mmCIF file of C-alpha atoms in Angstrom:
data_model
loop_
_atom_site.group_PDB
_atom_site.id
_atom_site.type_symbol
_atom_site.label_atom_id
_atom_site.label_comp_id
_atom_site.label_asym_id
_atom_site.label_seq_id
_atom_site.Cartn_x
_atom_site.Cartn_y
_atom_site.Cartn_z
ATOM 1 C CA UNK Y 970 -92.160 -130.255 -342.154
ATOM 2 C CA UNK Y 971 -91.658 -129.520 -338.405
ATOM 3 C CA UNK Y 972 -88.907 -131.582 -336.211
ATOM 4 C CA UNK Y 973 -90.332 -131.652 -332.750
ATOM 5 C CA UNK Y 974 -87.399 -132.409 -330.048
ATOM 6 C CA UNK Y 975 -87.250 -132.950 -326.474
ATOM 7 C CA UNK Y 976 -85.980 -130.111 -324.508
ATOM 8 C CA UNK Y 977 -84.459 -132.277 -321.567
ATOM 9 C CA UNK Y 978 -83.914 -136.419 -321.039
ATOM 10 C CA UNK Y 979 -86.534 -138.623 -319.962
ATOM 11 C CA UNK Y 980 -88.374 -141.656 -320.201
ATOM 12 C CA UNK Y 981 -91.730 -140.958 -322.520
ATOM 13 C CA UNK Y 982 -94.514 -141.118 -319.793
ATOM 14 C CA UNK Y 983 -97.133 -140.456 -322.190
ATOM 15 C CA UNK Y 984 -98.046 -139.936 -326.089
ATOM 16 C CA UNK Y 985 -100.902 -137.724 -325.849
ATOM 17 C CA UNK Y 986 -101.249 -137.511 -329.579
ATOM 18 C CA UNK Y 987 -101.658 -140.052 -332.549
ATOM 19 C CA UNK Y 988 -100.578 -139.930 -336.063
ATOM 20 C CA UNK Y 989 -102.676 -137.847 -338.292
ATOM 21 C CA UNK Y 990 -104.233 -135.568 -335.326
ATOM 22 C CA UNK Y 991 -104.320 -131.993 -336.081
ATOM 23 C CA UNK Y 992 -102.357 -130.121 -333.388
ATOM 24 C CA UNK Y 993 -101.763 -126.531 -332.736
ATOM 25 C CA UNK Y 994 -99.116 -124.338 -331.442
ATOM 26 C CA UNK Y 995 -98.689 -124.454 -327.730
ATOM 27 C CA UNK Y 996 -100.705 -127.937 -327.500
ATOM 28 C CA UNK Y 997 -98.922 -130.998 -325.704
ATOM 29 C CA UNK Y 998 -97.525 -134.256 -327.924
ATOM 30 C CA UNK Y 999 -96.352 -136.051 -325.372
ATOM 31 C CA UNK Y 1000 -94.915 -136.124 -321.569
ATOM 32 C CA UNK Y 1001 -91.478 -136.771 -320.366
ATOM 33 C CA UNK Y 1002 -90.790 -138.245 -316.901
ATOM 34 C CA UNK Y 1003 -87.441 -136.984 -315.578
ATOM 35 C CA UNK Y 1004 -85.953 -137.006 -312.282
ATOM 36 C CA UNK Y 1005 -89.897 -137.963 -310.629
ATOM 37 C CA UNK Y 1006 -91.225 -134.804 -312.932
ATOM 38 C CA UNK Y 1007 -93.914 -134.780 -315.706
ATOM 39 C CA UNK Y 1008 -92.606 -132.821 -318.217
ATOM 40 C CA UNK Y 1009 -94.978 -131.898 -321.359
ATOM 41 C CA UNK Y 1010 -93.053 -131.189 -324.822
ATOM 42 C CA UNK Y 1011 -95.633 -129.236 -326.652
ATOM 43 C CA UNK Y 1012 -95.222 -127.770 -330.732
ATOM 44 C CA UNK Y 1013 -94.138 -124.767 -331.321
ATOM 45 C CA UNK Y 1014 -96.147 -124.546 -335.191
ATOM 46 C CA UNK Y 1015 -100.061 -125.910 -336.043
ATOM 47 C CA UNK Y 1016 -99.807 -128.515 -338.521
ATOM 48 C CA UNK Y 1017 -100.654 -132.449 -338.383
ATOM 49 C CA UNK Y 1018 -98.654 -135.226 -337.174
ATOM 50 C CA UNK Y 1019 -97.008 -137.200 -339.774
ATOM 51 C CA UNK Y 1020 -94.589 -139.251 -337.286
ATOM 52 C CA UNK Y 1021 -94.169 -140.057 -333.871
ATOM 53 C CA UNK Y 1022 -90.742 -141.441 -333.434
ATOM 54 C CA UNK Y 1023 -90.925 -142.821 -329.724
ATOM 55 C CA UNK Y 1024 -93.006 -145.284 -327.917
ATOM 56 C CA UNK Y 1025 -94.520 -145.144 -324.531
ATOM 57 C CA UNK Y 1026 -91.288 -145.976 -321.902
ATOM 58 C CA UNK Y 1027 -88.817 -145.487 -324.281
ATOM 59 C CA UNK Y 1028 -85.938 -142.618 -322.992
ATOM 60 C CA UNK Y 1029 -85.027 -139.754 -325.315
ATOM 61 C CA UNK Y 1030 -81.773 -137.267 -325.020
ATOM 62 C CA UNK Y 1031 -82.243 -133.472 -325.205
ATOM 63 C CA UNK Y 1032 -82.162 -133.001 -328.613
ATOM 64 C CA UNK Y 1033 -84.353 -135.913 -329.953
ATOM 65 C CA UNK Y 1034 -86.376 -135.713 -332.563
ATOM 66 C CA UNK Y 1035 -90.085 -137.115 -330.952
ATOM 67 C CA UNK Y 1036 -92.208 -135.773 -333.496
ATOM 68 C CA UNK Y 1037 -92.908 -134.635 -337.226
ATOM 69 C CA UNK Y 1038 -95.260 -132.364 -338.336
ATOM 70 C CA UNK Y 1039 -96.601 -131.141 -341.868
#
């Protein structure tokens, strides 16, 4: 399994992804609004998402896990 994190805070913008889609390295989970910026937080590793552990509006920390793959 794969720990996605956010590289910076923000408020999740938008979840571009849904549990059980098939993603691949480089491709964009979700976007991070910080400081009136759009910041995407893509995976590093192809794999499928098991978990999304944030919600539309919710803020994260840098650090936070958003994401689970397998």
């Amino acid at each position: 399994m794969t720990e996605v994190k956010a590289n910076m805070a923000g408020s999740v913008w938008k979840i571009v992804v849904a549990e059980g889609d098939q993603v691949t390295s480089g491709q964009d989970l979700l976007i991070l609004e910080s400081m009136k910026m759009e910041i995407p937080i893509a995976t590093d590793d192809d794999g499928t998402v098991k978990e999304l552990k944030v919600q539309e509006g919710e803020f994260v920390n840098e650090g936070d896990v958003v994401a689970i793959l397998e």
